[in-house]
Each structure stands twice: as C-alpha cells, then as structure tokens.
Amino acid sequence: MKSRGGQFWLWAASLAVYAFLYVPLAVVVLFSFNDSELNAQWVGFTTRWYAKLAADADMLHATANSLLIAVTASATATVLGTLAGVAMQRYRLRLLPTLALTPVAMPELLLGVSLLLFFRQVLDLTLGFVSILVAHITFSIGFVAVIVRARLAGMDESIFEAARDLGATPWAAFRRITLPLILPALIAGFLMAFTLSIDDFVITFFVAGVGVTTLPLQIYSMIKVAVTPEINAVSTLLMLLTLTVIATASRFAPDVLKGKA
Amino acid sequence: MKILLTAKDAKYAKENLLLAFLCVLCVLGGESLFAPRAHAEDVLHLYNWNNYISDETMTRFERQCGCRVKQDYYSDNEEMLAKLDAGATGYDLLVPTGNAVETLIRKNALRPLDKSKLPHLANINPAYLDAWYDPGNRYSVPYATTTTLIGYNVEKMRQLDLPTDTWALIFEPRYLAKIKGKITVLDSQRELMAAAMRYLGHSVQATDPAEWEQAKQLIIRAKPYWAAFSNSTYIKDLAIGNIWVAHGYSNDMFRAREDAKAAGRPFTIGFATPREGAVLAVDNWVLHKSGQRPDLAYKLIDFMLDGANAADVSNLIGAGNPNAAALPHIRTEVGGNPALFPPLSELGHLEMLRDFGPKLRRNLSRMWTEIKVR
Amino acid sequence: MARHARVDRLARWGMTLPPTVFLLAFVAAPALIMILASFREPGEFGGLAPWNGASFEAYRFLLTDIIYAEIFARSLLVAVLTTLICLVLAYPLAWLIARSPKRRRDLLVLLVMLPFASNFLIRIYAWIMLLGPLNLLFSPWAVMIGMVYVHLPFMVLPLYVNLERHDPALLEAARDLGAGAWTRFSRITFPLSLPGIYAGAALVFIPVFGMFAVPELLGGTGDILIANLIKEEFLQNRDWPLGSALSILLTVAVLACAGLATLAARRGFKGTEAVS
C-alpha cells in the first residue's frame, strides 16, 4: 500500500482543494448576515438583508420570471430531448447528435450572439420572454438527450422488439415499456435542464432585451451597480434552491452526476 | 395515463406523481406566456438617464396628470441605442443627447411633434432651438444640458498646488505624479478622446487619423496614473474622498458636492470647465414610435416646459437649463456657476458630439481597445 | 416484419423530426446567419448594412491588426493556464476519491459537485468579496483565480471517473517488480488517465473562451479577453459584422484546438494500449 507519508500528502492536498472550493461560498453565506452596507468587514449579525430581499420588487419579479422560464423551458426540453435521446440510441443518426451536442460543446457566448443575430435580423423578434425561452430550450435539449441516451444504453432493446412482435404499436410500446424504464433519466434530465435554465447567465444576457429580467441578470446588475449584502442573501437562497434540485436529481439518477460524456 | 408496469406500481407511483405535477406546471406556464397581458392603464413608459428627474418632480407630475410613470434607466446614449436596436419597444418617451437624436431621426424611429399639444414650448431659450441635429425642432424639445468637465477635491488640489482649469490635470505626468491612483476618467470612447483632442487643440469632431493617433498616445501615456475608468462610481468616490480628481459630467459633480456637504466631510468638491474647451451635451425629449401613450408623453413634456417645473432639473440635479422661463426660479449658486450654466461667451469653447459613420466608428473602437489593453 | 416496417418508419420520423426541426431552426440557422453577417458591412447606425455582395472588410480588419492577435493569444494563454492549474489541483482529489471505499466515494463526489450547484455569478462574487480587501481585485491574478475556481469541478469528475476504473493490481505488480512511486505514477497511472485528462481539459478549456463575466467583474481594464471583445462589439458598438467575424474566428480556434486534442488523444490511446 502507499507509504504513510504519501497518504498524508494526498489527504492534505485534497483537503486544501475542498477548502478552496468551499471557503469562498461559506464567506458569501456568512456575510449575508452582516450588518453593514459596505460589507467590507464583519459588523454584526442581522437578517435585514433577507427582509429587504423579500420587499425588493425587481428581485421578486426577476425570480418569478426565472422560475416560469425554467419550468416551461425544461418541460419542453425534456420532451424534445427525450425524443432525441431515444432516437440517437436506437438509430444511426448523424445530423441530430451534431445539432444537439453543439450547444453543449461550444462556448455559450457563441450560441448567445448567434441567437441574438437570428432573432433580430431574420425574425425581427423583440427580445424578451420568448427569445429567452427558445434559447434555454436549445441548450438544454443536448443535456437531456445525453442523459436519456446513457440510460437506454444500459438496457436491452430486445424487450422493445418483443413488444412490437407481440402486436403493440410503436407508441404503445414506447409508453408502456421504454418510458417507464427511462423515467428516472427523464426526471434527472428535467431537473438538470431546470438548473441550467435558472442559472444561465451568458446566453440570457444576449437574448433578454429590455423588460424581462431573470435572477442571474438581476444579480449581475446588482454587482455592477453597488455591492451590498443583499447580493449575498439572494446568492444564499439561490444556492439552497439549486442544491435541493440537484439532490433530488441525484436520487433519481445517481450516475448522471458522474460526468457522463 | 396508464404507464405503470403492474408488478412495480408502487415504485413508480412517486415518479408518476412528479410527472403529473410537471404537466400541470407546463400548462400553467404556457398559459401565462400566451395570456394577453392586461394593457397598462394610464402608465407612461419613460426611458431616461439615471438621476435626471428628481422623485419630487415626478410625484408632482403623477398627481397632476393622474397617471403613473414607469422609468427605465440608461447611463449612456450608446446603451440606449443598443437596447432599442435589440428590439426594446413600448417606450413612450426618451431623453437622448443631440447626436443620438440625429441618429434616431435618421432611423425613422421618432414621432414628429404636434406642437399644438405643447403650449409652453415658447419658454425655451431660442438659442437652444433649431439645433443642427433637429432643424425646426420637428421631433425634439430640449430638456437639460450638461458639460463634461473635471471635478476635484478643492482642499487637496490647493494642498498639492495643482491647476484645476485645464485638461493637463488628467493628462500631464508632472501633475499626475502627485495624484497617482486618485483619478478616474469616463469609460466612454467619445468623451475621453474628446477631452484629449481639445487638450491638443483639435476639434472633437476631427477625423484626421494623425490627430486621433496623437490623442491616443496622450491617453496611453497618462493611463498608468489613473485609478479606473468609471461612468458613475466616481460620484460616490469623490464625495467620500477616495478619489481626488474625476473626469465626469457637471450634474454628477454637483451631486457629489451636495453629498459631501450633507455628509459633513472635511473637504469640498469643486468643478470647472477646462479652458481648452469641453463637450456640451443637450438632452432632449423625443417620442418613440413604439410608445402606446403619446398623449401622456405630451403631458409630461409640457409639464416640464413650465418654468417652475423646469427649474427642478437645475436646482435639484445641477443640470444646465435651456428653458428661459425657468431662470427666475433657479438658485443663484446654480444659475451663476459657469460650469453648470455656460455663459454665451463660453459657448464658443464648447462642442457637441456628433456620431461618426460606421468606418470611423470601427477605427475609433479599435483605438479604444488598444487604449484599454496597453 | 414487413407490416412493422411502415409503422416503424413513421415512428422513426415522429421521433427524430421534432427535435431536429427545432435545432435546425435555432442552432444551424443562427450559425449560418452569423457566418453570413461576418461578410457584410456594418449598418449606418449599427447592425447590418443591406446586402451588397460579400465583403471581407471585417476579416481584413481583424487579421491585419496586431491588437486582436494579442488578445487572442492572451485568451489562449489564460485557457491553457486555467486548464493546467485545474489539472494539478484536481488530480490528487480525483485520485483520493477513486481510491476511497465505495460509500465514502459518493459523498466525496457530491461534495465536489455542490459548489457547482451555485450560480457561477455567485462564485465570481465570492472572489470579489475575498480579493477586495487583499487588494488583488481587478488584476490578472484575480482573473486566473476566478477562471480556475469556476471550472475546477469540471476537471475533477472526468478524471475521477477514469481513475476509478484503473485496476489496482497493475500498481501492485509494478511495485512488486521494484518500481518506485514516481515510476508507477508516470508510467502507469498517468498514461492510463489520459482519456480522463482530455475529457476534463475539454470541459475547462472550451468554456474559458466564452467566459466574459470573469474578466469583466474581476479583471482590470487591460485584462479583457476575446469574449469581452465579442460582447462589446454586439452590445456596445453594435458592429455586428465585426462581432460575427470575431465569433467565427473564435469558433475556428476552438475547433482547431479540439481537433488537435483529439489527435493527441488518439495517439495517447495507442500509447496506453502498449502499457495494458
């Protein structure tokens, strides 16, 4: 087995990395209770920033928008992504995988600007709700497809064939055999798309236009205008939300989070 | 929806419930998306500069017209134009500077004015009417003016024996060395280049590449001494004392001075138009074609044309005033300040910015990139 | 099976058509538009001028100017450095997780993923808070720290997935044959982990190119990268042709790097075949 010294250094290095990952976030959470507007030093404990958050109309508006967009976008992306995932696994396709995975593989920035161009130049669409929705669906489809496809890959397609041979229509076979089997992947995909949508900043930044803000955009303008503990408060709450969602997702599909490629 | 496998009913019950819940959410979500949005009652949509109408004035107007005003803000003409380009619609009223008015007119984005709805239009000082950007005032009504100049900490400048009436204060290393790290300049291509051009004796509208190159070198030479490029934080930084010199707008300097006074600081903020010349900005009311309530827009413009109301933008915000009827209502400390209210003799030194064509704009932004990166 | 064939074909179309049409409309078409836009003149007031034949002005402007090459090079450097630093930080952690008993492993992986659960603006903001008092804010160091911090979890996971599959017997055998710790690492573990390294590197290297928020919020005025330029061209200068041309050049650069990496990976595979 490895030498004692080696083990020690391994643990030390790992702990250091964990600390690097967590200390900044812990500081954010801690200072959300800081009784100081400048938030440079710890002054005292208070929950007034959370109260201020609850009364902040812009923030509530942005949150409502984010949630609405996230739910609608992830639902649509789940439907389209599932179709894509099953199709990609079952048939030998070239076009669909490329289209679905490009937004995943390319820097988000490129999708954002190309959609901006497309919406304005070709569709003459006023940027707002619909443009954000379409953008979110577009980049989520690939993720859902990958998750669903991975789940199917571990399965024996002959069950499906058997069902067809026994007289079931493709739709019935899908509904009663494939769907229940991939359901965990579906749900994990939905939750993944939900998280991606709630958290998305770069693409939303380009296609949001005026009038519709999402939570990340709101946080961004707060950071640029004035840095107060209110940002810490909203960050803490947002972290709690995504944590819950990811924890739920991992219960349905534990393999999902292990870096599927 | 019978999707349970009989043998594993219980196991998938939870999943089915979740799926059903999601479907409900989708329906709700989709519905609210496509549900017709209740059309705004009496709401005027105004797209304005930050801090350009005081809350006091706005409340008085809302009470008088029995309507609500919803304001969105921009801190830069470019930002406003870019947002409009991105498809922002629904604004009734905008407050662009002259060069942006010209651009909007040429883009056919504005409603021509129905002067019969503006009985108080005669209050405007004729010197501000019929400007190059809108001959005959077919689309715009002047609202306020600002000058881009230098704001400074009076005591510190005296202490360090530094001149405050020249652009050299922000461009010459022999002065900059004394205030290194305590200066900010505007984060604006046109404004900063304009200051450099005026200091070098050129027009802000000059297009000679050699002159631009000179200005660029001047800026790059001075950059190491500057603390930051800032469009708005300098107000607070000056008033607190973090910064001693700032390149910015006259009304912002006015605000910094008032803030410092109110906070009881041991110093005062002064500001002066550099003698080499500076940029004058005339901001105007215009009606955007996509606005739904032009009637309310006319109400606000006419309200602001009344002398007493117009005086607010000077008294409370420190902007210059093109409204002759407002002058008697303006405090002497504001009205008498040549930096805020440039006298006619000064006007020769002041230039207004005019937008360049796409080729020049591209060269200018490339120059700006180099300034940022060097 | 003949009676299946038609229905099956229908099913196949029913399944592939909706996502394909959607993606053609919102991935392929926008990409095409962007390519076309890069060959147009800028509009009088921003946007695009009416089509007047292909113009190479935007590309000429970018490719004949040292400043853009500089910024590209700097972005490349930041991407490479970020990837390397992430690799160095992630490797021990991934190794530890891979060698831990099964139960603890899942917990450790979750602990790595949790920071990813926070919005990346929050992760940047955390460093704004921490670096401000240390006077490191608005500097190239801040940009590097921010980039590494945001991308570290993406390097850990693929590495861990790969390392988990290594057969400990190999290392035992090597040790029995007298190989020292370093030899065991460099000649067995490291080569075998190359696929994981490449996967992690791809998940870090490519997103770094698109990240404008980190230099904008954490960096000074001189720290702008190619992503900031693209954003500026689209949202401030409204010079769509230039912005599009920059984006196309960026895409080409990313694809080139990905291509090179795949080539290297394939050779790496050949190497590992020899080992195993």
mmCIF file with all atom_site columns, C-alpha atoms in Angstrom, chain A residues 15-133:
data_model
loop_
_atom_site.group_PDB
_atom_site.id
_atom_site.type_symbol
_atom_site.label_atom_id
_atom_site.label_alt_id
_atom_site.label_comp_id
_atom_site.label_asym_id
_atom_site.label_entity_id
_atom_site.label_seq_id
_atom_site.pdbx_PDB_ins_code
_atom_site.Cartn_x
_atom_site.Cartn_y
_atom_site.Cartn_z
_atom_site.occupancy
_atom_site.B_iso_or_equiv
_atom_site.pdbx_formal_charge
_atom_site.auth_seq_id
_atom_site.auth_comp_id
_atom_site.auth_asym_id
_atom_site.auth_atom_id
_atom_site.pdbx_PDB_model_num
ATOM 1   C CA . LEU A 1 15  ? -8.443  18.939 1.821   1.00 0.00 ? 15  LEU A CA 1
ATOM 2   C CA . ALA A 1 16  ? -6.790  22.076 0.508   1.00 0.00 ? 16  ALA A CA 1
ATOM 3   C CA . VAL A 1 17  ? -8.764  21.802 -2.720  1.00 0.00 ? 17  VAL A CA 1
ATOM 4   C CA . TYR A 1 18  ? -12.014 21.235 -0.839  1.00 0.00 ? 18  TYR A CA 1
ATOM 5   C CA . ALA A 1 19  ? -11.239 24.278 1.283   1.00 0.00 ? 19  ALA A CA 1
ATOM 6   C CA . PHE A 1 20  ? -10.520 26.276 -1.867  1.00 0.00 ? 20  PHE A CA 1
ATOM 7   C CA . LEU A 1 21  ? -13.901 25.247 -3.211  1.00 0.00 ? 21  LEU A CA 1
ATOM 8   C CA . TYR A 1 22  ? -15.926 25.916 -0.073  1.00 0.00 ? 22  TYR A CA 1
ATOM 9   C CA . VAL A 1 23  ? -14.396 28.808 1.824   1.00 0.00 ? 23  VAL A CA 1
ATOM 10  C CA . PRO A 1 24  ? -15.452 31.488 -0.681  1.00 0.00 ? 24  PRO A CA 1
ATOM 11  C CA . LEU A 1 25  ? -19.029 30.223 -0.707  1.00 0.00 ? 25  LEU A CA 1
ATOM 12  C CA . ALA A 1 26  ? -19.078 29.996 3.064   1.00 0.00 ? 26  ALA A CA 1
ATOM 13  C CA . VAL A 1 27  ? -17.929 33.619 3.197   1.00 0.00 ? 27  VAL A CA 1
ATOM 14  C CA . VAL A 1 28  ? -20.771 34.624 0.886   1.00 0.00 ? 28  VAL A CA 1
ATOM 15  C CA . VAL A 1 29  ? -23.325 32.905 3.094   1.00 0.00 ? 29  VAL A CA 1
ATOM 16  C CA . LEU A 1 30  ? -21.796 34.241 6.290   1.00 0.00 ? 30  LEU A CA 1
ATOM 17  C CA . PHE A 1 31  ? -21.666 37.835 5.132   1.00 0.00 ? 31  PHE A CA 1
ATOM 18  C CA . SER A 1 32  ? -25.303 37.724 4.058   1.00 0.00 ? 32  SER A CA 1
ATOM 19  C CA . PHE A 1 33  ? -25.949 38.249 7.755   1.00 0.00 ? 33  PHE A CA 1
ATOM 20  C CA . ASN A 1 34  ? -23.527 41.145 8.064   1.00 0.00 ? 34  ASN A CA 1
ATOM 21  C CA . ASP A 1 35  ? -24.985 44.333 9.461   1.00 0.00 ? 35  ASP A CA 1
ATOM 22  C CA . SER A 1 36  ? -23.017 46.615 7.192   1.00 0.00 ? 36  SER A CA 1
ATOM 23  C CA . GLU A 1 37  ? -23.916 48.079 3.825   1.00 0.00 ? 37  GLU A CA 1
ATOM 24  C CA . LEU A 1 38  ? -20.335 48.284 2.605   1.00 0.00 ? 38  LEU A CA 1
ATOM 25  C CA . ASN A 1 39  ? -19.794 44.659 3.583   1.00 0.00 ? 39  ASN A CA 1
ATOM 26  C CA . ALA A 1 40  ? -16.051 45.118 3.902   1.00 0.00 ? 40  ALA A CA 1
ATOM 27  C CA . GLN A 1 41  ? -15.775 43.928 7.491   1.00 0.00 ? 41  GLN A CA 1
ATOM 28  C CA . TRP A 1 42  ? -17.954 41.977 9.830   1.00 0.00 ? 42  TRP A CA 1
ATOM 29  C CA . VAL A 1 43  ? -20.010 44.381 11.915  1.00 0.00 ? 43  VAL A CA 1
ATOM 30  C CA . GLY A 1 44  ? -22.802 42.393 13.485  1.00 0.00 ? 44  GLY A CA 1
ATOM 31  C CA . PHE A 1 45  ? -25.495 39.816 12.884  1.00 0.00 ? 45  PHE A CA 1
ATOM 32  C CA . THR A 1 46  ? -28.723 40.755 11.151  1.00 0.00 ? 46  THR A CA 1
ATOM 33  C CA . THR A 1 47  ? -31.343 39.243 8.902   1.00 0.00 ? 47  THR A CA 1
ATOM 34  C CA . ARG A 1 48  ? -32.449 42.537 7.446   1.00 0.00 ? 48  ARG A CA 1
ATOM 35  C CA . TRP A 1 49  ? -30.975 41.829 4.048   1.00 0.00 ? 49  TRP A CA 1
ATOM 36  C CA . TYR A 1 50  ? -33.327 38.892 3.650   1.00 0.00 ? 50  TYR A CA 1
ATOM 37  C CA . ALA A 1 51  ? -36.198 41.155 4.667   1.00 0.00 ? 51  ALA A CA 1
ATOM 38  C CA . LYS A 1 52  ? -35.024 43.711 2.129   1.00 0.00 ? 52  LYS A CA 1
ATOM 39  C CA . LEU A 1 53  ? -34.915 40.958 -0.466  1.00 0.00 ? 53  LEU A CA 1
ATOM 40  C CA . ALA A 1 54  ? -38.485 39.953 0.231   1.00 0.00 ? 54  ALA A CA 1
ATOM 41  C CA . ALA A 1 55  ? -39.569 43.541 -0.302  1.00 0.00 ? 55  ALA A CA 1
ATOM 42  C CA . ASP A 1 56  ? -37.488 44.112 -3.417  1.00 0.00 ? 56  ASP A CA 1
ATOM 43  C CA . ALA A 1 57  ? -39.988 44.235 -6.263  1.00 0.00 ? 57  ALA A CA 1
ATOM 44  C CA . ASP A 1 58  ? -37.392 43.954 -9.004  1.00 0.00 ? 58  ASP A CA 1
ATOM 45  C CA . MET A 1 59  ? -35.888 40.908 -7.371  1.00 0.00 ? 59  MET A CA 1
ATOM 46  C CA . LEU A 1 60  ? -39.229 39.191 -6.897  1.00 0.00 ? 60  LEU A CA 1
ATOM 47  C CA . HIS A 1 61  ? -40.130 39.955 -10.479 1.00 0.00 ? 61  HIS A CA 1
ATOM 48  C CA . ALA A 1 62  ? -36.842 38.523 -11.699 1.00 0.00 ? 62  ALA A CA 1
ATOM 49  C CA . THR A 1 63  ? -37.339 35.404 -9.566  1.00 0.00 ? 63  THR A CA 1
ATOM 50  C CA . ALA A 1 64  ? -40.842 34.871 -10.923 1.00 0.00 ? 64  ALA A CA 1
ATOM 51  C CA . ASN A 1 65  ? -39.548 35.234 -14.467 1.00 0.00 ? 65  ASN A CA 1
ATOM 52  C CA . SER A 1 66  ? -36.687 32.829 -13.825 1.00 0.00 ? 66  SER A CA 1
ATOM 53  C CA . LEU A 1 67  ? -38.949 30.177 -12.343 1.00 0.00 ? 67  LEU A CA 1
ATOM 54  C CA . LEU A 1 68  ? -41.536 30.483 -15.087 1.00 0.00 ? 68  LEU A CA 1
ATOM 55  C CA . ILE A 1 69  ? -38.937 30.305 -17.830 1.00 0.00 ? 69  ILE A CA 1
ATOM 56  C CA . ALA A 1 70  ? -37.130 27.433 -16.124 1.00 0.00 ? 70  ALA A CA 1
ATOM 57  C CA . VAL A 1 71  ? -40.249 25.304 -15.774 1.00 0.00 ? 71  VAL A CA 1
ATOM 58  C CA . THR A 1 72  ? -41.508 25.892 -19.282 1.00 0.00 ? 72  THR A CA 1
ATOM 59  C CA . ALA A 1 73  ? -38.103 25.556 -20.912 1.00 0.00 ? 73  ALA A CA 1
ATOM 60  C CA . SER A 1 74  ? -37.144 22.383 -19.057 1.00 0.00 ? 74  SER A CA 1
ATOM 61  C CA . ALA A 1 75  ? -40.507 20.772 -19.742 1.00 0.00 ? 75  ALA A CA 1
ATOM 62  C CA . THR A 1 76  ? -40.181 21.429 -23.463 1.00 0.00 ? 76  THR A CA 1
ATOM 63  C CA . ALA A 1 77  ? -36.524 20.474 -23.490 1.00 0.00 ? 77  ALA A CA 1
ATOM 64  C CA . THR A 1 78  ? -37.342 17.223 -21.706 1.00 0.00 ? 78  THR A CA 1
ATOM 65  C CA . VAL A 1 79  ? -39.897 16.285 -24.331 1.00 0.00 ? 79  VAL A CA 1
ATOM 66  C CA . LEU A 1 80  ? -37.658 17.164 -27.262 1.00 0.00 ? 80  LEU A CA 1
ATOM 67  C CA . GLY A 1 81  ? -34.542 15.849 -25.555 1.00 0.00 ? 81  GLY A CA 1
ATOM 68  C CA . THR A 1 82  ? -36.137 12.515 -24.737 1.00 0.00 ? 82  THR A CA 1
ATOM 69  C CA . LEU A 1 83  ? -37.230 12.056 -28.334 1.00 0.00 ? 83  LEU A CA 1
ATOM 70  C CA . ALA A 1 84  ? -33.724 12.961 -29.420 1.00 0.00 ? 84  ALA A CA 1
ATOM 71  C CA . GLY A 1 85  ? -32.050 10.695 -26.878 1.00 0.00 ? 85  GLY A CA 1
ATOM 72  C CA . VAL A 1 86  ? -34.134 7.652  -27.744 1.00 0.00 ? 86  VAL A CA 1
ATOM 73  C CA . ALA A 1 87  ? -33.712 8.288  -31.445 1.00 0.00 ? 87  ALA A CA 1
ATOM 74  C CA . MET A 1 88  ? -29.971 8.729  -31.101 1.00 0.00 ? 88  MET A CA 1
ATOM 75  C CA . GLN A 1 89  ? -29.641 5.473  -29.227 1.00 0.00 ? 89  GLN A CA 1
ATOM 76  C CA . ARG A 1 90  ? -31.906 3.472  -31.459 1.00 0.00 ? 90  ARG A CA 1
ATOM 77  C CA . TYR A 1 91  ? -30.973 4.702  -34.905 1.00 0.00 ? 91  TYR A CA 1
ATOM 78  C CA . ARG A 1 92  ? -27.717 5.552  -36.514 1.00 0.00 ? 92  ARG A CA 1
ATOM 79  C CA . LEU A 1 93  ? -28.078 9.308  -36.819 1.00 0.00 ? 93  LEU A CA 1
ATOM 80  C CA . ARG A 1 94  ? -25.561 11.922 -37.842 1.00 0.00 ? 94  ARG A CA 1
ATOM 81  C CA . LEU A 1 95  ? -27.392 15.224 -38.044 1.00 0.00 ? 95  LEU A CA 1
ATOM 82  C CA . LEU A 1 96  ? -29.329 15.128 -34.809 1.00 0.00 ? 96  LEU A CA 1
ATOM 83  C CA . PRO A 1 97  ? -26.410 14.317 -32.485 1.00 0.00 ? 97  PRO A CA 1
ATOM 84  C CA . THR A 1 98  ? -24.331 17.094 -34.034 1.00 0.00 ? 98  THR A CA 1
ATOM 85  C CA . LEU A 1 99  ? -27.134 19.612 -33.710 1.00 0.00 ? 99  LEU A CA 1
ATOM 86  C CA . ALA A 1 100 ? -27.978 18.579 -30.173 1.00 0.00 ? 100 ALA A CA 1
ATOM 87  C CA . LEU A 1 101 ? -24.448 18.474 -28.841 1.00 0.00 ? 101 LEU A CA 1
ATOM 88  C CA . THR A 1 102 ? -23.049 21.592 -30.490 1.00 0.00 ? 102 THR A CA 1
ATOM 89  C CA . PRO A 1 103 ? -24.583 23.939 -27.920 1.00 0.00 ? 103 PRO A CA 1
ATOM 90  C CA . VAL A 1 104 ? -23.132 21.705 -25.215 1.00 0.00 ? 104 VAL A CA 1
ATOM 91  C CA . ALA A 1 105 ? -19.655 21.601 -26.720 1.00 0.00 ? 105 ALA A CA 1
ATOM 92  C CA . MET A 1 106 ? -19.271 25.200 -27.878 1.00 0.00 ? 106 MET A CA 1
ATOM 93  C CA . PRO A 1 107 ? -18.765 28.213 -25.624 1.00 0.00 ? 107 PRO A CA 1
ATOM 94  C CA . GLU A 1 108 ? -22.141 29.599 -24.609 1.00 0.00 ? 108 GLU A CA 1
ATOM 95  C CA . LEU A 1 109 ? -21.185 33.004 -25.877 1.00 0.00 ? 109 LEU A CA 1
ATOM 96  C CA . LEU A 1 110 ? -21.377 31.830 -29.480 1.00 0.00 ? 110 LEU A CA 1
ATOM 97  C CA . LEU A 1 111 ? -24.897 30.470 -29.103 1.00 0.00 ? 111 LEU A CA 1
ATOM 98  C CA . GLY A 1 112 ? -25.922 33.705 -27.409 1.00 0.00 ? 112 GLY A CA 1
ATOM 99  C CA . VAL A 1 113 ? -24.683 36.037 -30.135 1.00 0.00 ? 113 VAL A CA 1
ATOM 100 C CA . SER A 1 114 ? -25.860 33.842 -32.991 1.00 0.00 ? 114 SER A CA 1
ATOM 101 C CA . LEU A 1 115 ? -29.346 33.703 -31.492 1.00 0.00 ? 115 LEU A CA 1
ATOM 102 C CA . LEU A 1 116 ? -29.288 37.475 -30.995 1.00 0.00 ? 116 LEU A CA 1
ATOM 103 C CA . LEU A 1 117 ? -28.443 37.911 -34.671 1.00 0.00 ? 117 LEU A CA 1
ATOM 104 C CA . PHE A 1 118 ? -31.062 35.393 -35.740 1.00 0.00 ? 118 PHE A CA 1
ATOM 105 C CA . PHE A 1 119 ? -33.860 36.823 -33.625 1.00 0.00 ? 119 PHE A CA 1
ATOM 106 C CA . ARG A 1 120 ? -33.218 40.403 -34.647 1.00 0.00 ? 120 ARG A CA 1
ATOM 107 C CA . GLN A 1 121 ? -32.084 40.095 -38.228 1.00 0.00 ? 121 GLN A CA 1
ATOM 108 C CA . VAL A 1 122 ? -34.209 37.250 -39.530 1.00 0.00 ? 122 VAL A CA 1
ATOM 109 C CA . LEU A 1 123 ? -37.250 37.047 -37.278 1.00 0.00 ? 123 LEU A CA 1
ATOM 110 C CA . ASP A 1 124 ? -37.343 40.731 -36.277 1.00 0.00 ? 124 ASP A CA 1
ATOM 111 C CA . LEU A 1 125 ? -38.455 39.436 -32.909 1.00 0.00 ? 125 LEU A CA 1
ATOM 112 C CA . THR A 1 126 ? -38.488 41.774 -29.945 1.00 0.00 ? 126 THR A CA 1
ATOM 113 C CA . LEU A 1 127 ? -36.186 40.222 -27.416 1.00 0.00 ? 127 LEU A CA 1
ATOM 114 C CA . GLY A 1 128 ? -37.997 39.123 -24.316 1.00 0.00 ? 128 GLY A CA 1
ATOM 115 C CA . PHE A 1 129 ? -39.717 36.137 -22.830 1.00 0.00 ? 129 PHE A CA 1
ATOM 116 C CA . VAL A 1 130 ? -39.969 34.081 -25.992 1.00 0.00 ? 130 VAL A CA 1
ATOM 117 C CA . SER A 1 131 ? -36.386 34.640 -27.050 1.00 0.00 ? 131 SER A CA 1
ATOM 118 C CA . ILE A 1 132 ? -35.082 33.605 -23.628 1.00 0.00 ? 132 ILE A CA 1
ATOM 119 C CA . LEU A 1 133 ? -37.341 30.569 -23.629 1.00 0.00 ? 133 LEU A CA 1
#
